[in-house]
PDB file of C-alpha atoms in Angstrom:
ATOM      1  CA  UNK A   1       0.000   0.000   0.000  1.00 44.00           C
ATOM      2  CA  UNK A   2       1.369   3.391  -0.858  1.00 44.00           C
ATOM      3  CA  UNK A   3      -0.313   6.558   0.275  1.00 42.00           C
ATOM      4  CA  UNK A   4       1.134   9.983  -0.283  1.00 42.00           C
ATOM      5  CA  UNK A   5      -0.004  12.967   1.720  1.00 40.00           C
ATOM      6  CA  UNK A   6       1.094  15.980  -0.291  1.00 39.00           C
ATOM      7  CA  UNK A   7       0.953  18.594   2.461  1.00 40.00           C
ATOM      8  CA  UNK A   8       3.108  16.698   4.953  1.00 40.00           C
ATOM      9  CA  UNK A   9       5.249  14.649   2.543  1.00 39.00           C
ATOM     10  CA  UNK A  10       4.488  11.436   4.437  1.00 42.00           C
ATOM     11  CA  UNK A  11       4.449   8.134   2.590  1.00 42.00           C
ATOM     12  CA  UNK A  12       2.978   4.966   4.091  1.00 44.00           C
ATOM     13  CA  UNK A  13       4.012   1.587   2.718  1.00 46.00           C
ATOM     14  CA  UNK A  14       3.240  -1.975   3.736  1.00 48.00           C
ATOM     15  CA  UNK A  15       6.091  -4.426   4.107  1.00 46.00           C
ATOM     16  CA  UNK A  16       4.983  -7.894   3.048  1.00 47.00           C
ATOM     17  CA  UNK A  17       7.531 -10.573   3.811  1.00 50.00           C
ATOM     18  CA  UNK A  18       7.233 -13.904   2.040  1.00 50.00           C
ATOM     19  CA  UNK A  19       9.932 -16.519   2.376  1.00 53.00           C
ATOM     20  CA  UNK A  20      11.328 -18.730  -0.388  1.00 48.00           C
ATOM     21  CA  UNK A  21       9.280 -21.751   0.716  1.00 47.00           C
ATOM     22  CA  UNK A  22       6.052 -19.742   0.406  1.00 50.00           C
ATOM     23  CA  UNK A  23       7.048 -18.471  -3.038  1.00 47.00           C
ATOM     24  CA  UNK A  24       7.710 -22.063  -4.141  1.00 41.00           C
ATOM     25  CA  UNK A  25       4.300 -23.227  -2.872  1.00 48.00           C
ATOM     26  CA  UNK A  26       2.570 -20.329  -4.631  1.00 46.00           C
ATOM     27  CA  UNK A  27       4.255 -21.209  -7.870  1.00 44.00           C
ATOM     28  CA  UNK A  28       3.505 -24.939  -7.877  1.00 41.00           C
ATOM     29  CA  UNK A  29      -0.024 -25.320  -6.459  1.00 48.00           C
ATOM     30  CA  UNK A  30      -3.665 -24.353  -6.975  1.00 47.00           C
ATOM     31  CA  UNK A  31      -4.285 -25.785 -10.438  1.00 51.00           C
ATOM     32  CA  UNK A  32      -8.012 -24.896 -10.331  1.00 51.00           C
ATOM     33  CA  UNK A  33      -7.548 -21.157 -10.833  1.00 53.00           C
ATOM     34  CA  UNK A  34      -4.642 -21.745 -13.252  1.00 54.00           C
ATOM     35  CA  UNK A  35      -6.954 -23.770 -15.502  1.00 58.00           C
ATOM     36  CA  UNK A  36      -9.575 -21.010 -15.343  1.00 56.00           C
ATOM     37  CA  UNK A  37      -6.970 -18.375 -16.204  1.00 56.00           C
ATOM     38  CA  UNK A  38      -5.945 -20.381 -19.270  1.00 57.00           C
ATOM     39  CA  UNK A  39      -9.566 -20.577 -20.490  1.00 74.00           C
ATOM     40  CA  UNK A  40     -11.031 -17.270 -19.286  1.00 74.00           C
ATOM     41  CA  UNK A  41      -8.903 -14.200 -20.090  1.00 77.00           C
ATOM     42  CA  UNK A  42     -10.640 -11.984 -17.503  1.00 82.00           C
ATOM     43  CA  UNK A  43     -10.613 -14.590 -14.713  1.00 80.00           C
ATOM     44  CA  UNK A  44      -8.987 -12.148 -12.276  1.00 80.00           C
ATOM     45  CA  UNK A  45     -12.162 -10.046 -12.515  1.00 85.00           C
ATOM     46  CA  UNK A  46     -14.200 -12.971 -11.163  1.00 84.00           C
ATOM     47  CA  UNK A  47     -12.450 -13.334  -7.816  1.00 86.00           C
ATOM     48  CA  UNK A  48     -14.111 -11.882  -4.721  1.00 88.00           C
ATOM     49  CA  UNK A  49     -11.132 -11.085  -2.472  1.00 88.00           C
ATOM     50  CA  UNK A  50     -12.054 -10.803   1.208  1.00 89.00           C
ATOM     51  CA  UNK A  51     -10.254  -9.837   4.389  1.00 87.00           C
ATOM     52  CA  UNK A  52     -10.483  -7.943   7.659  1.00 87.00           C
ATOM     53  CA  UNK A  53      -8.461  -5.027   8.920  1.00 84.00           C
ATOM     54  CA  UNK A  54      -8.025  -3.657  12.424  1.00 83.00           C
ATOM     55  CA  UNK A  55      -8.277   0.062  13.066  1.00 83.00           C
ATOM     56  CA  UNK A  56      -7.107   1.239  16.476  1.00 81.00           C
ATOM     57  CA  UNK A  57      -9.308   4.028  17.782  1.00 80.00           C
ATOM     58  CA  UNK A  58      -6.421   5.857  19.476  1.00 76.00           C
ATOM     59  CA  UNK A  59      -4.518   6.290  16.187  1.00 73.00           C
ATOM     60  CA  UNK A  60      -2.083   3.419  16.773  1.00 72.00           C
ATOM     61  CA  UNK A  61      -0.616   1.940  13.571  1.00 69.00           C
ATOM     62  CA  UNK A  62       0.689  -1.634  13.339  1.00 64.00           C
ATOM     63  CA  UNK A  63       4.369  -1.000  12.630  1.00 60.00           C
ATOM     64  CA  UNK A  64       4.970  -4.518  11.296  1.00 57.00           C
ATOM     65  CA  UNK A  65       2.712  -3.839   8.321  1.00 56.00           C
ATOM     66  CA  UNK A  66       3.031  -0.100   7.921  1.00 58.00           C
ATOM     67  CA  UNK A  67       6.095   2.135   7.855  1.00 60.00           C
ATOM     68  CA  UNK A  68       5.931   5.906   7.767  1.00 62.00           C
ATOM     69  CA  UNK A  69       8.554   7.772   5.795  1.00 69.00           C
ATOM     70  CA  UNK A  70       9.274  11.458   6.185  1.00 72.00           C
ATOM     71  CA  UNK A  71      11.942  13.920   5.089  1.00 79.00           C
ATOM     72  CA  UNK A  72      12.804  14.667   8.713  1.00 77.00           C
ATOM     73  CA  UNK A  73      13.010  12.338  11.711  1.00 74.00           C
ATOM     74  CA  UNK A  74      10.252  13.614  13.995  1.00 66.00           C
ATOM     75  CA  UNK A  75      11.835  12.077  17.153  1.00 71.00           C
ATOM     76  CA  UNK A  76       8.367  11.605  18.614  1.00 66.00           C
ATOM     77  CA  UNK A  77       7.538   9.088  21.312  1.00 67.00           C
ATOM     78  CA  UNK A  78       3.913   8.233  21.910  1.00 63.00           C
ATOM     79  CA  UNK A  79       2.749   6.228  24.906  1.00 70.00           C
ATOM     80  CA  UNK A  80       0.001   3.797  24.011  1.00 66.00           C
ATOM     81  CA  UNK A  81      -2.077   1.506  26.187  1.00 71.00           C
ATOM     82  CA  UNK A  82      -1.137  -2.170  26.132  1.00 73.00           C
ATOM     83  CA  UNK A  83      -4.443  -3.192  24.495  1.00 73.00           C
ATOM     84  CA  UNK A  84      -5.992  -0.131  22.856  1.00 75.00           C
ATOM     85  CA  UNK A  85      -9.587  -0.340  21.660  1.00 82.00           C
ATOM     86  CA  UNK A  86      -9.858  -1.326  18.025  1.00 84.00           C
ATOM     87  CA  UNK A  87     -12.482  -1.807  15.362  1.00 88.00           C
ATOM     88  CA  UNK A  88     -12.371  -4.815  13.031  1.00 89.00           C
ATOM     89  CA  UNK A  89     -13.762  -4.258   9.538  1.00 91.00           C
ATOM     90  CA  UNK A  90     -14.424  -6.875   6.828  1.00 92.00           C
ATOM     91  CA  UNK A  91     -15.106  -6.359   3.142  1.00 91.00           C
ATOM     92  CA  UNK A  92     -14.949  -8.182  -0.170  1.00 91.00           C
ATOM     93  CA  UNK A  93     -13.618  -6.599  -3.348  1.00 89.00           C
ATOM     94  CA  UNK A  94     -13.816  -7.636  -6.997  1.00 88.00           C
ATOM     95  CA  UNK A  95     -13.968  -5.988 -10.401  1.00 86.00           C
ATOM     96  CA  UNK A  96     -17.735  -5.531 -10.006  1.00 85.00           C
ATOM     97  CA  UNK A  97     -17.512  -3.557  -6.788  1.00 87.00           C
ATOM     98  CA  UNK A  98     -17.272  -3.842  -3.028  1.00 89.00           C
ATOM     99  CA  UNK A  99     -19.395  -5.791  -0.577  1.00 90.00           C
ATOM    100  CA  UNK A 100     -19.157  -4.179   2.817  1.00 87.00           C
ATOM    101  CA  UNK A 101     -17.794  -2.778   4.952  1.00 93.00           C
ATOM    102  CA  UNK A 102     -19.002  -4.953   7.810  1.00 94.00           C
ATOM    103  CA  UNK A 103     -18.096  -3.856  11.349  1.00 93.00           C
ATOM    104  CA  UNK A 104     -17.722  -6.620  13.935  1.00 92.00           C
ATOM    105  CA  UNK A 105     -19.786  -5.568  16.956  1.00 89.00           C
ATOM    106  CA  UNK A 106     -21.701  -7.460  19.634  1.00 87.00           C
ATOM    107  CA  UNK A 107     -25.429  -7.115  20.403  1.00 85.00           C
ATOM    108  CA  UNK A 108     -24.749  -4.078  22.598  1.00 87.00           C
ATOM    109  CA  UNK A 109     -22.860  -2.354  19.781  1.00 83.00           C
ATOM    110  CA  UNK A 110     -19.393  -2.786  21.293  1.00 87.00           C
ATOM    111  CA  UNK A 111     -16.421  -3.650  19.073  1.00 87.00           C
ATOM    112  CA  UNK A 112     -15.407  -7.307  19.256  1.00 87.00           C
ATOM    113  CA  UNK A 113     -12.673  -9.511  17.852  1.00 87.00           C
ATOM    114  CA  UNK A 114     -13.439 -12.064  15.158  1.00 89.00           C
ATOM    115  CA  UNK A 115     -13.891 -15.723  16.028  1.00 90.00           C
ATOM    116  CA  UNK A 116     -15.401 -18.612  14.077  1.00 91.00           C
ATOM    117  CA  UNK A 117     -18.963 -18.011  15.299  1.00 92.00           C
ATOM    118  CA  UNK A 118     -18.891 -14.264  14.615  1.00 93.00           C
ATOM    119  CA  UNK A 119     -17.353 -14.761  11.172  1.00 92.00           C
ATOM    120  CA  UNK A 120     -19.950 -17.398  10.270  1.00 93.00           C
ATOM    121  CA  UNK A 121     -22.738 -15.094  11.518  1.00 94.00           C
ATOM    122  CA  UNK A 122     -21.364 -12.321   9.280  1.00 93.00           C
ATOM    123  CA  UNK A 123     -21.275 -14.688   6.289  1.00 93.00           C
ATOM    124  CA  UNK A 124     -24.830 -15.904   7.003  1.00 95.00           C
ATOM    125  CA  UNK A 125     -26.507 -12.616   7.942  1.00 95.00           C
ATOM    126  CA  UNK A 126     -24.577 -10.073   5.862  1.00 95.00           C
ATOM    127  CA  UNK A 127     -22.405 -11.520   3.096  1.00 93.00           C
ATOM    128  CA  UNK A 128     -24.723 -14.140   1.572  1.00 93.00           C
ATOM    129  CA  UNK A 129     -27.750 -11.774   1.527  1.00 94.00           C
ATOM    130  CA  UNK A 130     -25.538  -9.132  -0.157  1.00 92.00           C
ATOM    131  CA  UNK A 131     -24.551 -11.701  -2.789  1.00 89.00           C
ATOM    132  CA  UNK A 132     -28.216 -11.923  -3.799  1.00 86.00           C
ATOM    133  CA  UNK A 133     -27.798  -8.429  -5.300  1.00 82.00           C
ATOM    134  CA  UNK A 134     -25.070  -9.698  -7.661  1.00 79.00           C
ATOM    135  CA  UNK A 135     -24.629 -12.421 -10.269  1.00 75.00           C
ATOM    136  CA  UNK A 136     -22.342 -14.792  -8.398  1.00 72.00           C
ATOM    137  CA  UNK A 137     -22.642 -17.877 -10.590  1.00 79.00           C
ATOM    138  CA  UNK A 138     -19.190 -17.265 -12.073  1.00 82.00           C
ATOM    139  CA  UNK A 139     -17.511 -15.600  -9.072  1.00 87.00           C
ATOM    140  CA  UNK A 140     -14.794 -17.283  -7.033  1.00 87.00           C
ATOM    141  CA  UNK A 141     -14.571 -16.435  -3.314  1.00 87.00           C
ATOM    142  CA  UNK A 142     -11.147 -15.998  -1.698  1.00 87.00           C
ATOM    143  CA  UNK A 143     -10.383 -15.799   1.994  1.00 86.00           C
ATOM    144  CA  UNK A 144      -7.090 -16.252   3.802  1.00 81.00           C
ATOM    145  CA  UNK A 145      -6.300 -19.108   6.154  1.00 78.00           C
ATOM    146  CA  UNK A 146      -7.202 -17.365   9.412  1.00 78.00           C
ATOM    147  CA  UNK A 147      -8.566 -19.854  11.934  1.00 79.00           C
ATOM    148  CA  UNK A 148     -11.881 -18.011  12.240  1.00 80.00           C
ATOM    149  CA  UNK A 149     -12.391 -18.391   8.462  1.00 82.00           C
ATOM    150  CA  UNK A 150     -11.631 -22.084   8.262  1.00 83.00           C
ATOM    151  CA  UNK A 151     -13.908 -23.698  10.842  1.00 86.00           C
ATOM    152  CA  UNK A 152     -15.560 -26.735   9.261  1.00 91.00           C
ATOM    153  CA  UNK A 153     -19.070 -25.229   9.539  1.00 92.00           C
ATOM    154  CA  UNK A 154     -17.899 -22.034   7.810  1.00 90.00           C
ATOM    155  CA  UNK A 155     -16.147 -23.894   4.990  1.00 90.00           C
ATOM    156  CA  UNK A 156     -19.284 -26.037   4.484  1.00 92.00           C
ATOM    157  CA  UNK A 157     -21.448 -22.897   4.360  1.00 91.00           C
ATOM    158  CA  UNK A 158     -19.165 -21.290   1.773  1.00 91.00           C
ATOM    159  CA  UNK A 159     -19.003 -24.512  -0.274  1.00 91.00           C
ATOM    160  CA  UNK A 160     -22.824 -24.532  -0.358  1.00 91.00           C
ATOM    161  CA  UNK A 161     -22.705 -21.023  -1.824  1.00 89.00           C
ATOM    162  CA  UNK A 162     -19.664 -21.204  -4.126  1.00 89.00           C
ATOM    163  CA  UNK A 163     -19.166 -24.938  -4.739  1.00 88.00           C
ATOM    164  CA  UNK A 164     -15.657 -25.612  -6.039  1.00 87.00           C
ATOM    165  CA  UNK A 165     -15.083 -21.869  -6.585  1.00 87.00           C
ATOM    166  CA  UNK A 166     -13.829 -21.384  -3.013  1.00 85.00           C
ATOM    167  CA  UNK A 167     -10.186 -20.395  -2.511  1.00 85.00           C
ATOM    168  CA  UNK A 168      -9.464 -20.982   1.170  1.00 83.00           C
ATOM    169  CA  UNK A 169      -7.429 -23.083   3.528  1.00 82.00           C
ATOM    170  CA  UNK A 170      -9.336 -26.403   3.697  1.00 78.00           C
ATOM    171  CA  UNK A 171     -11.372 -25.351   0.663  1.00 75.00           C
ATOM    172  CA  UNK A 172     -11.510 -26.948  -2.798  1.00 73.00           C
ATOM    173  CA  UNK A 173      -8.660 -24.635  -3.856  1.00 77.00           C
ATOM    174  CA  UNK A 174      -6.182 -24.230  -1.020  1.00 72.00           C
ATOM    175  CA  UNK A 175      -5.164 -20.696   0.002  1.00 71.00           C
ATOM    176  CA  UNK A 176      -1.407 -20.692   0.357  1.00 69.00           C
ATOM    177  CA  UNK A 177       0.096 -19.795   3.734  1.00 65.00           C
ATOM    178  CA  UNK A 178       1.801 -16.411   4.057  1.00 61.00           C
ATOM    179  CA  UNK A 179       0.374 -15.272   0.722  1.00 60.00           C
ATOM    180  CA  UNK A 180      -0.354 -11.745   1.788  1.00 57.00           C
ATOM    181  CA  UNK A 181       0.889 -10.442  -1.544  1.00 55.00           C
ATOM    182  CA  UNK A 182      -1.898 -12.216  -3.457  1.00 60.00           C
ATOM    183  CA  UNK A 183      -4.863 -10.213  -2.183  1.00 65.00           C
ATOM    184  CA  UNK A 184      -5.504  -6.571  -3.069  1.00 64.00           C
ATOM    185  CA  UNK A 185      -7.212  -6.005   0.284  1.00 62.00           C
ATOM    186  CA  UNK A 186      -3.854  -5.965   2.032  1.00 61.00           C
ATOM    187  CA  UNK A 187      -3.335  -2.741   0.094  1.00 58.00           C
ATOM    188  CA  UNK A 188      -6.949  -1.548  -0.038  1.00 60.00           C
ATOM    189  CA  UNK A 189      -8.204  -1.831   3.552  1.00 56.00           C
TER     190      UNK A 189
END
Protein backbone atom coordinates (compact mmCIF):
# COMPACT_ATOMS: atom_id res chain seq x y z
CA UNK A 1 0.00 0.00 0.00
CA UNK A 2 1.37 3.39 -0.86
CA UNK A 3 -0.31 6.56 0.28
CA UNK A 4 1.13 9.98 -0.28
CA UNK A 5 0.00 12.97 1.72
CA UNK A 6 1.09 15.98 -0.29
CA UNK A 7 0.95 18.59 2.46
CA UNK A 8 3.11 16.70 4.95
CA UNK A 9 5.25 14.65 2.54
CA UNK A 10 4.49 11.44 4.44
CA UNK A 11 4.45 8.13 2.59
CA UNK A 12 2.98 4.97 4.09
CA UNK A 13 4.01 1.59 2.72
CA UNK A 14 3.24 -1.98 3.74
CA UNK A 15 6.09 -4.43 4.11
CA UNK A 16 4.98 -7.89 3.05
CA UNK A 17 7.53 -10.57 3.81
CA UNK A 18 7.23 -13.90 2.04
CA UNK A 19 9.93 -16.52 2.38
CA UNK A 20 11.33 -18.73 -0.39
CA UNK A 21 9.28 -21.75 0.72
CA UNK A 22 6.05 -19.74 0.41
CA UNK A 23 7.05 -18.47 -3.04
CA UNK A 24 7.71 -22.06 -4.14
CA UNK A 25 4.30 -23.23 -2.87
CA UNK A 26 2.57 -20.33 -4.63
CA UNK A 27 4.26 -21.21 -7.87
CA UNK A 28 3.50 -24.94 -7.88
CA UNK A 29 -0.02 -25.32 -6.46
CA UNK A 30 -3.66 -24.35 -6.98
CA UNK A 31 -4.29 -25.79 -10.44
CA UNK A 32 -8.01 -24.90 -10.33
CA UNK A 33 -7.55 -21.16 -10.83
CA UNK A 34 -4.64 -21.74 -13.25
CA UNK A 35 -6.95 -23.77 -15.50
CA UNK A 36 -9.57 -21.01 -15.34
CA UNK A 37 -6.97 -18.38 -16.20
CA UNK A 38 -5.95 -20.38 -19.27
CA UNK A 39 -9.57 -20.58 -20.49
CA UNK A 40 -11.03 -17.27 -19.29
CA UNK A 41 -8.90 -14.20 -20.09
CA UNK A 42 -10.64 -11.98 -17.50
CA UNK A 43 -10.61 -14.59 -14.71
CA UNK A 44 -8.99 -12.15 -12.28
CA UNK A 45 -12.16 -10.05 -12.52
CA UNK A 46 -14.20 -12.97 -11.16
CA UNK A 47 -12.45 -13.33 -7.82
CA UNK A 48 -14.11 -11.88 -4.72
CA UNK A 49 -11.13 -11.09 -2.47
CA UNK A 50 -12.05 -10.80 1.21
CA UNK A 51 -10.25 -9.84 4.39
CA UNK A 52 -10.48 -7.94 7.66
CA UNK A 53 -8.46 -5.03 8.92
CA UNK A 54 -8.02 -3.66 12.42
CA UNK A 55 -8.28 0.06 13.07
CA UNK A 56 -7.11 1.24 16.48
CA UNK A 57 -9.31 4.03 17.78
CA UNK A 58 -6.42 5.86 19.48
CA UNK A 59 -4.52 6.29 16.19
CA UNK A 60 -2.08 3.42 16.77
CA UNK A 61 -0.62 1.94 13.57
CA UNK A 62 0.69 -1.63 13.34
CA UNK A 63 4.37 -1.00 12.63
CA UNK A 64 4.97 -4.52 11.30
CA UNK A 65 2.71 -3.84 8.32
CA UNK A 66 3.03 -0.10 7.92
CA UNK A 67 6.10 2.14 7.86
CA UNK A 68 5.93 5.91 7.77
CA UNK A 69 8.55 7.77 5.79
CA UNK A 70 9.27 11.46 6.19
CA UNK A 71 11.94 13.92 5.09
CA UNK A 72 12.80 14.67 8.71
CA UNK A 73 13.01 12.34 11.71
CA UNK A 74 10.25 13.61 14.00
CA UNK A 75 11.84 12.08 17.15
CA UNK A 76 8.37 11.61 18.61
CA UNK A 77 7.54 9.09 21.31
CA UNK A 78 3.91 8.23 21.91
CA UNK A 79 2.75 6.23 24.91
CA UNK A 80 0.00 3.80 24.01
CA UNK A 81 -2.08 1.51 26.19
CA UNK A 82 -1.14 -2.17 26.13
CA UNK A 83 -4.44 -3.19 24.49
CA UNK A 84 -5.99 -0.13 22.86
CA UNK A 85 -9.59 -0.34 21.66
CA UNK A 86 -9.86 -1.33 18.03
CA UNK A 87 -12.48 -1.81 15.36
CA UNK A 88 -12.37 -4.81 13.03
CA UNK A 89 -13.76 -4.26 9.54
CA UNK A 90 -14.42 -6.88 6.83
CA UNK A 91 -15.11 -6.36 3.14
CA UNK A 92 -14.95 -8.18 -0.17
CA UNK A 93 -13.62 -6.60 -3.35
CA UNK A 94 -13.82 -7.64 -7.00
CA UNK A 95 -13.97 -5.99 -10.40
CA UNK A 96 -17.74 -5.53 -10.01
CA UNK A 97 -17.51 -3.56 -6.79
CA UNK A 98 -17.27 -3.84 -3.03
CA UNK A 99 -19.39 -5.79 -0.58
CA UNK A 100 -19.16 -4.18 2.82
CA UNK A 101 -17.79 -2.78 4.95
CA UNK A 102 -19.00 -4.95 7.81
CA UNK A 103 -18.10 -3.86 11.35
CA UNK A 104 -17.72 -6.62 13.94
CA UNK A 105 -19.79 -5.57 16.96
CA UNK A 106 -21.70 -7.46 19.63
CA UNK A 107 -25.43 -7.11 20.40
CA UNK A 108 -24.75 -4.08 22.60
CA UNK A 109 -22.86 -2.35 19.78
CA UNK A 110 -19.39 -2.79 21.29
CA UNK A 111 -16.42 -3.65 19.07
CA UNK A 112 -15.41 -7.31 19.26
CA UNK A 113 -12.67 -9.51 17.85
CA UNK A 114 -13.44 -12.06 15.16
CA UNK A 115 -13.89 -15.72 16.03
CA UNK A 116 -15.40 -18.61 14.08
CA UNK A 117 -18.96 -18.01 15.30
CA UNK A 118 -18.89 -14.26 14.61
CA UNK A 119 -17.35 -14.76 11.17
CA UNK A 120 -19.95 -17.40 10.27
CA UNK A 121 -22.74 -15.09 11.52
CA UNK A 122 -21.36 -12.32 9.28
CA UNK A 123 -21.28 -14.69 6.29
CA UNK A 124 -24.83 -15.90 7.00
CA UNK A 125 -26.51 -12.62 7.94
CA UNK A 126 -24.58 -10.07 5.86
CA UNK A 127 -22.41 -11.52 3.10
CA UNK A 128 -24.72 -14.14 1.57
CA UNK A 129 -27.75 -11.77 1.53
CA UNK A 130 -25.54 -9.13 -0.16
CA UNK A 131 -24.55 -11.70 -2.79
CA UNK A 132 -28.22 -11.92 -3.80
CA UNK A 133 -27.80 -8.43 -5.30
CA UNK A 134 -25.07 -9.70 -7.66
CA UNK A 135 -24.63 -12.42 -10.27
CA UNK A 136 -22.34 -14.79 -8.40
CA UNK A 137 -22.64 -17.88 -10.59
CA UNK A 138 -19.19 -17.26 -12.07
CA UNK A 139 -17.51 -15.60 -9.07
CA UNK A 140 -14.79 -17.28 -7.03
CA UNK A 141 -14.57 -16.44 -3.31
CA UNK A 142 -11.15 -16.00 -1.70
CA UNK A 143 -10.38 -15.80 1.99
CA UNK A 144 -7.09 -16.25 3.80
CA UNK A 145 -6.30 -19.11 6.15
CA UNK A 146 -7.20 -17.36 9.41
CA UNK A 147 -8.57 -19.85 11.93
CA UNK A 148 -11.88 -18.01 12.24
CA UNK A 149 -12.39 -18.39 8.46
CA UNK A 150 -11.63 -22.08 8.26
CA UNK A 151 -13.91 -23.70 10.84
CA UNK A 152 -15.56 -26.73 9.26
CA UNK A 153 -19.07 -25.23 9.54
CA UNK A 154 -17.90 -22.03 7.81
CA UNK A 155 -16.15 -23.89 4.99
CA UNK A 156 -19.28 -26.04 4.48
CA UNK A 157 -21.45 -22.90 4.36
CA UNK A 158 -19.16 -21.29 1.77
CA UNK A 159 -19.00 -24.51 -0.27
CA UNK A 160 -22.82 -24.53 -0.36
CA UNK A 161 -22.70 -21.02 -1.82
CA UNK A 162 -19.66 -21.20 -4.13
CA UNK A 163 -19.17 -24.94 -4.74
CA UNK A 164 -15.66 -25.61 -6.04
CA UNK A 165 -15.08 -21.87 -6.58
CA UNK A 166 -13.83 -21.38 -3.01
CA UNK A 167 -10.19 -20.40 -2.51
CA UNK A 168 -9.46 -20.98 1.17
CA UNK A 169 -7.43 -23.08 3.53
CA UNK A 170 -9.34 -26.40 3.70
CA UNK A 171 -11.37 -25.35 0.66
CA UNK A 172 -11.51 -26.95 -2.80
CA UNK A 173 -8.66 -24.63 -3.86
CA UNK A 174 -6.18 -24.23 -1.02
CA UNK A 175 -5.16 -20.70 0.00
CA UNK A 176 -1.41 -20.69 0.36
CA UNK A 177 0.10 -19.79 3.73
CA UNK A 178 1.80 -16.41 4.06
CA UNK A 179 0.37 -15.27 0.72
CA UNK A 180 -0.35 -11.75 1.79
CA UNK A 181 0.89 -10.44 -1.54
CA UNK A 182 -1.90 -12.22 -3.46
CA UNK A 183 -4.86 -10.21 -2.18
CA UNK A 184 -5.50 -6.57 -3.07
CA UNK A 185 -7.21 -6.01 0.28
CA UNK A 186 -3.85 -5.97 2.03
CA UNK A 187 -3.34 -2.74 0.09
CA UNK A 188 -6.95 -1.55 -0.04
CA UNK A 189 -8.20 -1.83 3.55
